[in-house]
Amino acid sequence: MVDAGERTGGPAVGGAGASPAEVLMGMVWGCTVSAAVTAAATLGIADCLAAGALDSTDVAEQAGTHPDATRRLLRALGALGLVAEESADRFALTEVGELLRSDVPGSFRSAAKVFGDETLWQGARGMVHSVRTGQTAFGHFMGADLFDHLRGDGAAHAEFNDAMGQASRTVVPALVGHVDFAPYRTVVDIGGGDGTLLAGVLRAYPGLRGVVFDTADGVAAAGATLRAAGVADRATVRTGDFFAGVPEGGDLYVLKNILHDWDAPRCVRILARCREAIAARGRLLIVAQVLPDTAAPGQGVPSHLNDLTMLVNLGGRERTGAEYRALLAEGGFEVIAVDAIPGSGGFSAVYAVPH
Ligand SMILES: C[S@@+](CC[C@H](N)C(=O)[O-])C[C@H]1O[C@@H](n2cnc3c(N)ncnc32)[C@H](O)[C@@H]1O
């Protein structure tokens, strides 16, 4: 790995001082940036460089890739700041590039593979279709919704769960630092996937018990996550369909990145199931990228881009605070507060009580 002075790199395309045309074209070429990073993750390029700098031919040999094409990818990754070309045709990982290794704590390799791969690209390539029709491009091209598609492919679902867990890892420390879980006895994480959130919360609050609830494919890795975190004795893994019912007995129900997957009628069904299960004095905690009330340059960019990702892939949406209030009211809850979670990359906590 190269030292800190060489790592910075700056913005990928159209950096500070760029002309309007450069800014625009930098956005247009964003798809190629995503494709290059996803290719590097998929091909295991960072793992090849884990032990130190290599020539591109050695990387190609280890990765089983075409030598000249590999050199061109490495040089593009060099321009993007993921590797540094230390001397002619010799490449080392930067601090950012290290995150693409599969064997480091805090790896984002699965996230980099999944969020730019051919499956999710089915939605992105159909943005025009979605904006014209309001329908999901993913369904248009694949004939199924994303979760139905994943259900048929255990390996793809496992990678998706891993990617979600990796994405959550940046949010969970900020969440447990911001939300006070001490007043609760049992937290139920609805659609909790690989258990990353529940593991983080239980580790931070030794008096708390928890349940992670998801489909059988969704929770496949949760037991291992909870055991690795040393909290399995206070946690239960439950499987089911949140449109049909959710586990009873919790006094805090958490929905992180769940309601944004679905349109309003389906969100209301999930909320109604939570309303049936929740204790009378229980609380709901929605962890979501709440949209700003109005769009402004540079503000809420992840929320707005996620909103489009939901449009093309799932028919869901990100929502403003007012939209959450209206949606939760329909599902039997009253929102009592919406506050930003500092250091979470744009997530907010929406607190609600049964009404
Ligand atoms: C966008 S992921 C969010 C995962 C996790 N909460 C997080 O933030 O990382 C949505 C989750 O909902 C789960 N899910 C989808 N449909 C479901 C259903 N009908 N019943 C229960 N869980 C479901 C998926 O398996 C997946 O784990």
Short mmCIF file of C-alpha atoms and ligand atoms in Angstrom, two decimals:
data_model
loop_
_atom_site.label_atom_id
_atom_site.label_comp_id
_atom_site.label_asym_id
_atom_site.label_seq_id
_atom_site.Cartn_x
_atom_site.Cartn_y
_atom_site.Cartn_z
CA MET A 1 0.00 0.00 0.00
CA VAL A 2 1.32 3.46 -0.84
CA ASP A 3 1.65 6.08 1.86
CA ALA A 4 -0.92 8.71 2.73
CA GLY A 5 0.68 11.49 0.71
CA GLU A 6 0.11 9.60 -2.53
CA ARG A 7 -3.38 8.39 -1.85
CA THR A 8 -5.66 11.35 -2.23
CA GLY A 9 -6.35 11.37 -5.98
CA GLY A 10 -9.24 13.87 -5.86
CA PRO A 11 -12.58 13.57 -7.60
CA ALA A 12 -12.84 10.88 -10.28
CA VAL A 13 -14.01 13.08 -13.09
CA GLY A 14 -14.59 16.82 -13.47
CA GLY A 15 -12.83 17.86 -10.22
CA ALA A 16 -12.55 21.27 -8.57
CA GLY A 17 -12.36 24.09 -11.13
CA ALA A 18 -13.99 21.99 -13.87
CA SER A 19 -15.97 23.82 -16.57
CA PRO A 20 -19.75 23.28 -16.84
CA ALA A 21 -19.14 20.93 -19.79
CA GLU A 22 -16.58 18.94 -17.78
CA VAL A 23 -18.99 18.71 -14.85
CA LEU A 24 -21.75 17.45 -17.14
CA MET A 25 -19.56 14.95 -18.97
CA GLY A 26 -18.09 13.77 -15.67
CA MET A 27 -21.63 12.81 -14.64
CA VAL A 28 -22.29 11.09 -17.97
CA TRP A 29 -19.12 9.02 -17.64
CA GLY A 30 -20.08 7.99 -14.13
CA CYS A 31 -21.40 4.73 -15.56
CA THR A 32 -17.89 3.82 -16.75
CA VAL A 33 -16.41 4.65 -13.35
CA SER A 34 -18.93 2.31 -11.75
CA ALA A 35 -18.21 -0.39 -14.36
CA ALA A 36 -14.44 -0.15 -13.80
CA VAL A 37 -14.70 -0.39 -10.01
CA THR A 38 -17.21 -3.24 -10.21
CA ALA A 39 -14.96 -5.06 -12.71
CA ALA A 40 -11.97 -4.66 -10.37
CA ALA A 41 -14.04 -6.04 -7.47
CA THR A 42 -15.47 -8.92 -9.48
CA LEU A 43 -12.10 -9.94 -10.93
CA GLY A 44 -10.39 -9.78 -7.53
CA ILE A 45 -7.79 -7.24 -8.69
CA ALA A 46 -7.28 -5.86 -5.17
CA ASP A 47 -6.73 -9.37 -3.79
CA CYS A 48 -3.97 -9.84 -6.36
CA LEU A 49 -2.27 -6.71 -4.99
CA ALA A 50 -2.85 -7.60 -1.32
CA ALA A 51 0.76 -8.66 -0.70
CA GLY A 52 2.27 -5.63 -2.42
CA ALA A 53 2.92 -3.91 -5.74
CA LEU A 54 2.86 -5.98 -8.95
CA ASP A 55 3.36 -5.50 -12.67
CA SER A 56 0.15 -5.62 -14.70
CA THR A 57 1.20 -8.91 -16.34
CA ASP A 58 1.47 -10.55 -12.90
CA VAL A 59 -1.93 -9.18 -11.92
CA ALA A 60 -3.40 -10.54 -15.18
CA GLU A 61 -1.84 -13.94 -14.57
CA GLN A 62 -3.22 -14.16 -11.03
CA ALA A 63 -6.64 -12.83 -12.02
CA GLY A 64 -6.82 -14.94 -15.19
CA THR A 65 -7.44 -11.86 -17.33
CA HIS A 66 -6.17 -10.41 -20.61
CA PRO A 67 -2.77 -8.71 -19.99
CA ASP A 68 -3.22 -5.55 -22.07
CA ALA A 69 -6.83 -5.01 -20.98
CA THR A 70 -5.74 -5.52 -17.35
CA ARG A 71 -3.00 -2.90 -17.71
CA ARG A 72 -5.56 -0.45 -19.12
CA LEU A 73 -7.97 -1.16 -16.25
CA LEU A 74 -5.16 -0.70 -13.69
CA ARG A 75 -4.14 2.62 -15.24
CA ALA A 76 -7.77 3.84 -15.17
CA LEU A 77 -7.97 2.72 -11.53
CA GLY A 78 -4.75 4.70 -11.01
CA ALA A 79 -6.39 7.83 -12.41
CA LEU A 80 -9.38 7.19 -10.13
CA GLY A 81 -7.11 6.84 -7.08
CA LEU A 82 -7.77 3.17 -6.28
CA VAL A 83 -4.23 2.10 -7.19
CA ALA A 84 -1.01 4.05 -7.62
CA GLU A 85 1.35 3.37 -10.53
CA GLU A 86 4.52 3.44 -8.42
CA SER A 87 6.84 3.03 -11.40
CA ALA A 88 6.14 2.22 -15.04
CA ASP A 89 3.51 -0.55 -15.13
CA ARG A 90 3.86 -1.40 -11.41
CA PHE A 91 0.73 -0.94 -9.31
CA ALA A 92 0.00 -0.78 -5.56
CA LEU A 93 -3.27 -0.40 -3.72
CA THR A 94 -4.21 2.96 -2.22
CA GLU A 95 -6.19 3.28 1.00
CA VAL A 96 -9.42 3.39 -1.04
CA GLY A 97 -8.34 0.45 -3.20
CA GLU A 98 -7.64 -1.62 -0.05
CA LEU A 99 -11.39 -1.62 0.59
CA LEU A 100 -11.85 -3.81 -2.50
CA ARG A 101 -9.84 -6.64 -0.89
CA SER A 102 -11.97 -9.53 0.31
CA ASP A 103 -9.78 -10.35 3.32
CA VAL A 104 -9.71 -7.03 5.19
CA PRO A 105 -11.98 -5.98 8.05
CA GLY A 106 -14.29 -3.37 6.59
CA SER A 107 -14.11 -4.83 3.06
CA PHE A 108 -16.55 -3.34 0.55
CA ARG A 109 -15.80 -5.89 -2.15
CA SER A 110 -19.28 -7.43 -2.18
CA ALA A 111 -20.91 -4.01 -2.21
CA ALA A 112 -18.68 -2.94 -5.12
CA LYS A 113 -19.54 -6.15 -6.98
CA VAL A 114 -23.27 -6.11 -6.39
CA PHE A 115 -24.21 -2.44 -6.71
CA GLY A 116 -22.64 -2.15 -10.17
CA ASP A 117 -23.23 -5.66 -11.48
CA GLU A 118 -25.32 -6.88 -14.39
CA THR A 119 -28.33 -7.59 -12.16
CA LEU A 120 -28.74 -4.12 -10.71
CA TRP A 121 -27.66 -2.61 -14.02
CA GLN A 122 -30.91 -3.97 -15.47
CA GLY A 123 -32.64 -1.19 -13.59
CA ALA A 124 -30.12 1.57 -14.31
CA ARG A 125 -30.02 0.86 -18.07
CA GLY A 126 -33.78 1.33 -18.19
CA MET A 127 -33.98 4.75 -16.50
CA VAL A 128 -35.65 6.21 -19.62
CA HIS A 129 -38.29 3.47 -19.53
CA SER A 130 -38.96 4.10 -15.83
CA VAL A 131 -39.21 7.86 -16.18
CA ARG A 132 -41.53 7.51 -19.21
CA THR A 133 -43.83 4.96 -17.60
CA GLY A 134 -43.30 5.17 -13.83
CA GLN A 135 -42.72 1.39 -13.94
CA THR A 136 -39.61 -0.50 -12.82
CA ALA A 137 -37.07 -1.11 -15.56
CA PHE A 138 -35.90 -4.19 -13.66
CA GLY A 139 -39.32 -5.82 -14.01
CA HIS A 140 -39.50 -4.71 -17.67
CA PHE A 141 -36.23 -6.45 -18.55
CA MET A 142 -36.21 -9.35 -16.07
CA GLY A 143 -39.91 -10.20 -15.78
CA ALA A 144 -39.71 -10.36 -11.97
CA ASP A 145 -39.10 -7.97 -9.10
CA LEU A 146 -35.58 -7.84 -7.67
CA PHE A 147 -36.34 -9.93 -4.57
CA ASP A 148 -38.23 -12.58 -6.58
CA HIS A 149 -35.27 -12.71 -8.96
CA LEU A 150 -32.79 -13.16 -6.08
CA ARG A 151 -34.97 -15.81 -4.47
CA GLY A 152 -34.22 -18.13 -7.40
CA ASP A 153 -30.44 -17.81 -6.98
CA GLY A 154 -28.93 -18.65 -3.59
CA ALA A 155 -25.41 -17.48 -4.47
CA ALA A 156 -26.62 -14.14 -5.83
CA HIS A 157 -28.82 -13.65 -2.75
CA ALA A 158 -25.88 -14.42 -0.46
CA GLU A 159 -23.75 -11.83 -2.26
CA PHE A 160 -26.60 -9.32 -2.09
CA ASN A 161 -26.95 -9.90 1.68
CA ASP A 162 -23.21 -9.45 2.09
CA ALA A 163 -23.32 -6.20 0.09
CA MET A 164 -26.18 -4.89 2.24
CA GLY A 165 -24.28 -5.83 5.39
CA GLN A 166 -21.17 -4.03 4.13
CA ALA A 167 -23.20 -0.93 3.27
CA SER A 168 -24.78 -1.07 6.77
CA ARG A 169 -21.40 -1.22 8.47
CA THR A 170 -20.84 2.46 7.72
CA VAL A 171 -24.21 3.39 9.23
CA VAL A 172 -24.44 1.19 12.33
CA PRO A 173 -21.72 2.86 14.46
CA ALA A 174 -23.30 6.25 13.77
CA LEU A 175 -26.74 4.81 14.59
CA VAL A 176 -25.72 3.32 17.95
CA GLY A 177 -23.86 6.53 18.80
CA HIS A 178 -26.95 8.63 18.09
CA VAL A 179 -30.04 6.63 19.06
CA ASP A 180 -30.51 5.70 22.73
CA PHE A 181 -31.48 2.01 22.78
CA ALA A 182 -31.23 1.80 26.60
CA PRO A 183 -34.98 2.22 27.29
CA TYR A 184 -35.82 -0.94 25.30
CA ARG A 185 -35.78 -4.63 26.23
CA THR A 186 -36.20 -6.33 22.85
CA VAL A 187 -35.39 -4.84 19.48
CA VAL A 188 -36.82 -6.51 16.37
CA ASP A 189 -35.00 -5.73 13.12
CA ILE A 190 -37.54 -6.22 10.34
CA GLY A 191 -35.85 -7.16 7.05
CA GLY A 192 -32.63 -7.29 9.04
CA GLY A 193 -30.74 -9.31 6.41
CA ASP A 194 -27.35 -10.60 7.55
CA GLY A 195 -27.77 -9.25 11.09
CA THR A 196 -25.15 -6.50 10.85
CA LEU A 197 -27.40 -3.86 12.41
CA LEU A 198 -28.68 -6.07 15.23
CA ALA A 199 -25.15 -7.28 16.02
CA GLY A 200 -23.92 -3.67 16.29
CA VAL A 201 -26.82 -2.61 18.50
CA LEU A 202 -26.56 -5.62 20.85
CA ARG A 203 -22.81 -5.18 21.19
CA ALA A 204 -23.30 -1.56 22.22
CA TYR A 205 -26.17 -2.37 24.63
CA PRO A 206 -25.37 -5.49 26.72
CA GLY A 207 -28.78 -5.39 28.47
CA LEU A 208 -30.72 -5.63 25.23
CA ARG A 209 -32.14 -8.70 23.46
CA GLY A 210 -32.93 -8.82 19.79
CA VAL A 211 -34.62 -10.57 16.90
CA VAL A 212 -33.54 -10.40 13.28
CA PHE A 213 -36.43 -11.17 10.93
CA ASP A 214 -36.21 -11.70 7.17
CA THR A 215 -36.91 -14.29 4.50
CA ALA A 216 -35.00 -17.58 4.79
CA ASP A 217 -32.56 -16.44 2.06
CA GLY A 218 -32.31 -12.99 3.63
CA VAL A 219 -31.21 -14.22 7.08
CA ALA A 220 -28.99 -17.06 5.82
CA ALA A 221 -25.84 -15.41 7.20
CA ALA A 222 -27.36 -13.74 10.28
CA GLY A 223 -26.50 -16.50 12.76
CA ALA A 224 -22.83 -16.31 11.78
CA THR A 225 -22.81 -12.49 12.04
CA LEU A 226 -24.36 -12.60 15.52
CA ARG A 227 -21.98 -15.33 16.70
CA ALA A 228 -18.95 -13.45 15.36
CA ALA A 229 -20.10 -10.35 17.26
CA GLY A 230 -20.44 -12.41 20.48
CA VAL A 231 -24.13 -11.57 20.91
CA ALA A 232 -25.82 -14.77 19.67
CA ASP A 233 -26.98 -15.67 23.22
CA ARG A 234 -29.15 -12.53 23.25
CA ALA A 235 -30.43 -12.82 19.68
CA THR A 236 -32.97 -14.88 17.79
CA VAL A 237 -33.14 -15.36 14.04
CA ARG A 238 -36.69 -15.63 12.67
CA THR A 239 -37.85 -16.22 9.11
CA GLY A 240 -41.07 -15.16 7.44
CA ASP A 241 -42.81 -12.75 5.11
CA PHE A 242 -43.29 -9.24 6.47
CA PHE A 243 -46.42 -8.80 4.34
CA ALA A 244 -48.00 -11.71 6.25
CA GLY A 245 -46.77 -11.09 9.79
CA VAL A 246 -43.77 -10.08 11.92
CA PRO A 247 -42.54 -11.42 15.29
CA GLU A 248 -44.44 -10.24 18.35
CA GLY A 249 -42.96 -9.23 21.67
CA GLY A 250 -40.61 -6.41 20.74
CA ASP A 251 -40.76 -2.95 22.21
CA LEU A 252 -38.64 -1.43 19.44
CA TYR A 253 -39.18 -2.37 15.78
CA VAL A 254 -36.46 -1.21 13.41
CA LEU A 255 -36.93 -0.90 9.64
CA LYS A 256 -33.70 0.10 7.94
CA ASN A 257 -33.83 0.46 4.17
CA ILE A 258 -37.11 -1.47 4.05
CA LEU A 259 -39.91 1.00 3.31
CA HIS A 260 -37.91 2.58 0.49
CA ASP A 261 -38.10 -0.74 -1.40
CA TRP A 262 -41.87 -0.60 -1.72
CA ASP A 263 -44.74 1.52 -3.01
CA ALA A 264 -47.19 3.04 -0.52
CA PRO A 265 -49.81 0.22 -0.50
CA ARG A 266 -47.14 -2.38 0.24
CA CYS A 267 -45.49 -0.17 2.88
CA VAL A 268 -48.87 0.17 4.56
CA ARG A 269 -49.17 -3.64 4.65
CA ILE A 270 -45.73 -3.98 6.31
CA LEU A 271 -46.57 -1.22 8.78
CA ALA A 272 -49.94 -2.82 9.58
CA ARG A 273 -48.15 -6.09 10.44
CA CYS A 274 -45.76 -4.16 12.72
CA ARG A 275 -48.74 -2.36 14.27
CA GLU A 276 -50.36 -5.73 15.09
CA ALA A 277 -47.17 -7.10 16.67
CA ILE A 278 -45.83 -4.11 18.57
CA ALA A 279 -46.37 -3.63 22.31
CA ALA A 280 -48.82 -0.87 23.24
CA ARG A 281 -45.99 1.37 24.44
CA GLY A 282 -43.59 0.18 21.76
CA ARG A 283 -41.79 2.28 19.20
CA LEU A 284 -40.96 2.08 15.56
CA LEU A 285 -37.59 3.32 14.32
CA ILE A 286 -37.28 3.87 10.57
CA VAL A 287 -33.65 4.29 9.47
CA ALA A 288 -33.75 5.84 6.03
CA GLN A 289 -32.20 8.35 3.68
CA VAL A 290 -34.92 10.96 4.15
CA LEU A 291 -35.14 13.28 1.14
CA PRO A 292 -34.66 17.02 1.63
CA ASP A 293 -37.89 19.02 1.13
CA THR A 294 -36.39 20.77 -1.89
CA ALA A 295 -33.48 19.80 -4.10
CA ALA A 296 -30.31 21.90 -3.85
CA PRO A 297 -26.92 21.37 -5.52
CA GLY A 298 -24.73 18.97 -3.55
CA GLN A 299 -27.38 18.29 -0.87
CA GLY A 300 -28.89 14.88 -0.27
CA VAL A 301 -27.20 13.45 -3.37
CA PRO A 302 -27.14 9.84 -2.02
CA SER A 303 -30.84 10.10 -1.08
CA HIS A 304 -31.83 11.39 -4.52
CA LEU A 305 -29.72 8.79 -6.36
CA ASN A 306 -31.13 6.05 -4.12
CA ASP A 307 -34.60 7.34 -4.93
CA LEU A 308 -33.89 6.72 -8.62
CA THR A 309 -32.36 3.32 -7.80
CA MET A 310 -35.62 2.39 -6.07
CA LEU A 311 -37.65 3.72 -9.00
CA VAL A 312 -35.85 1.58 -11.59
CA ASN A 313 -35.25 -1.57 -9.55
CA LEU A 314 -38.14 -2.01 -7.14
CA GLY A 315 -40.88 0.56 -7.64
CA GLY A 316 -40.13 1.95 -4.18
CA ARG A 317 -38.95 5.44 -3.33
CA GLU A 318 -37.07 7.56 -0.84
CA ARG A 319 -39.40 9.95 0.99
CA THR A 320 -39.37 13.37 2.64
CA GLY A 321 -40.17 13.74 6.33
CA ALA A 322 -43.71 14.86 5.41
CA GLU A 323 -44.15 11.81 3.17
CA TYR A 324 -43.03 9.52 6.02
CA ARG A 325 -45.54 11.18 8.36
CA ALA A 326 -48.37 10.58 5.88
CA LEU A 327 -47.29 6.99 5.10
CA LEU A 328 -46.92 6.01 8.74
CA ALA A 329 -50.27 7.56 9.63
CA GLU A 330 -51.87 5.29 7.03
CA GLY A 331 -50.07 2.30 8.57
CA GLY A 332 -51.27 3.06 12.12
CA PHE A 333 -48.35 5.08 13.50
CA GLU A 334 -47.70 8.68 14.48
CA VAL A 335 -44.26 10.12 13.72
CA ILE A 336 -42.91 11.85 16.82
CA ALA A 337 -39.50 12.93 15.52
CA VAL A 338 -37.26 12.89 12.46
CA ASP A 339 -33.60 13.61 13.02
CA ALA A 340 -30.47 13.28 10.96
CA ILE A 341 -27.90 10.73 12.17
CA PRO A 342 -24.53 12.52 12.08
CA GLY A 343 -21.73 10.60 10.36
CA SER A 344 -24.10 8.06 8.81
CA GLY A 345 -23.74 9.15 5.19
CA GLY A 346 -27.11 10.84 4.99
CA PHE A 347 -29.38 8.58 7.07
CA SER A 348 -32.06 9.83 9.42
CA ALA A 349 -33.96 8.27 12.30
CA VAL A 350 -37.74 8.50 12.02
CA TYR A 351 -39.36 7.65 15.39
CA ALA A 352 -43.01 6.65 15.52
CA VAL A 353 -45.52 5.33 18.07
CA PRO A 354 -48.72 3.34 17.50
CA HIS A 355 -51.83 5.52 17.29
C1 LIG B 1 -32.67 -3.37 1.07
S1 LIG B 1 -32.47 -4.82 2.04
C2 LIG B 1 -32.16 -4.09 3.62
C3 LIG B 1 -31.47 -5.03 4.54
C4 LIG B 1 -31.06 -4.41 5.89
N1 LIG B 1 -32.19 -3.93 6.65
C5 LIG B 1 -30.06 -3.30 5.66
O1 LIG B 1 -30.43 -2.14 5.79
O2 LIG B 1 -28.90 -3.61 5.32
C6 LIG B 1 -34.15 -5.37 2.18
C7 LIG B 1 -34.33 -6.62 3.01
O3 LIG B 1 -35.73 -6.96 3.00
C8 LIG B 1 -35.82 -8.36 2.92
N2 LIG B 1 -37.14 -8.75 2.40
C9 LIG B 1 -37.60 -8.57 1.14
N3 LIG B 1 -38.85 -9.05 1.04
C10 LIG B 1 -39.17 -9.54 2.27
C11 LIG B 1 -40.35 -10.15 2.80
N4 LIG B 1 -41.43 -10.33 2.03
N5 LIG B 1 -40.35 -10.52 4.10
C12 LIG B 1 -39.25 -10.33 4.89
N6 LIG B 1 -38.11 -9.74 4.43
C13 LIG B 1 -38.08 -9.35 3.14
C14 LIG B 1 -34.68 -8.75 1.99
O4 LIG B 1 -34.34 -10.12 2.10
C15 LIG B 1 -33.58 -7.82 2.47
O5 LIG B 1 -32.80 -8.38 3.49
#
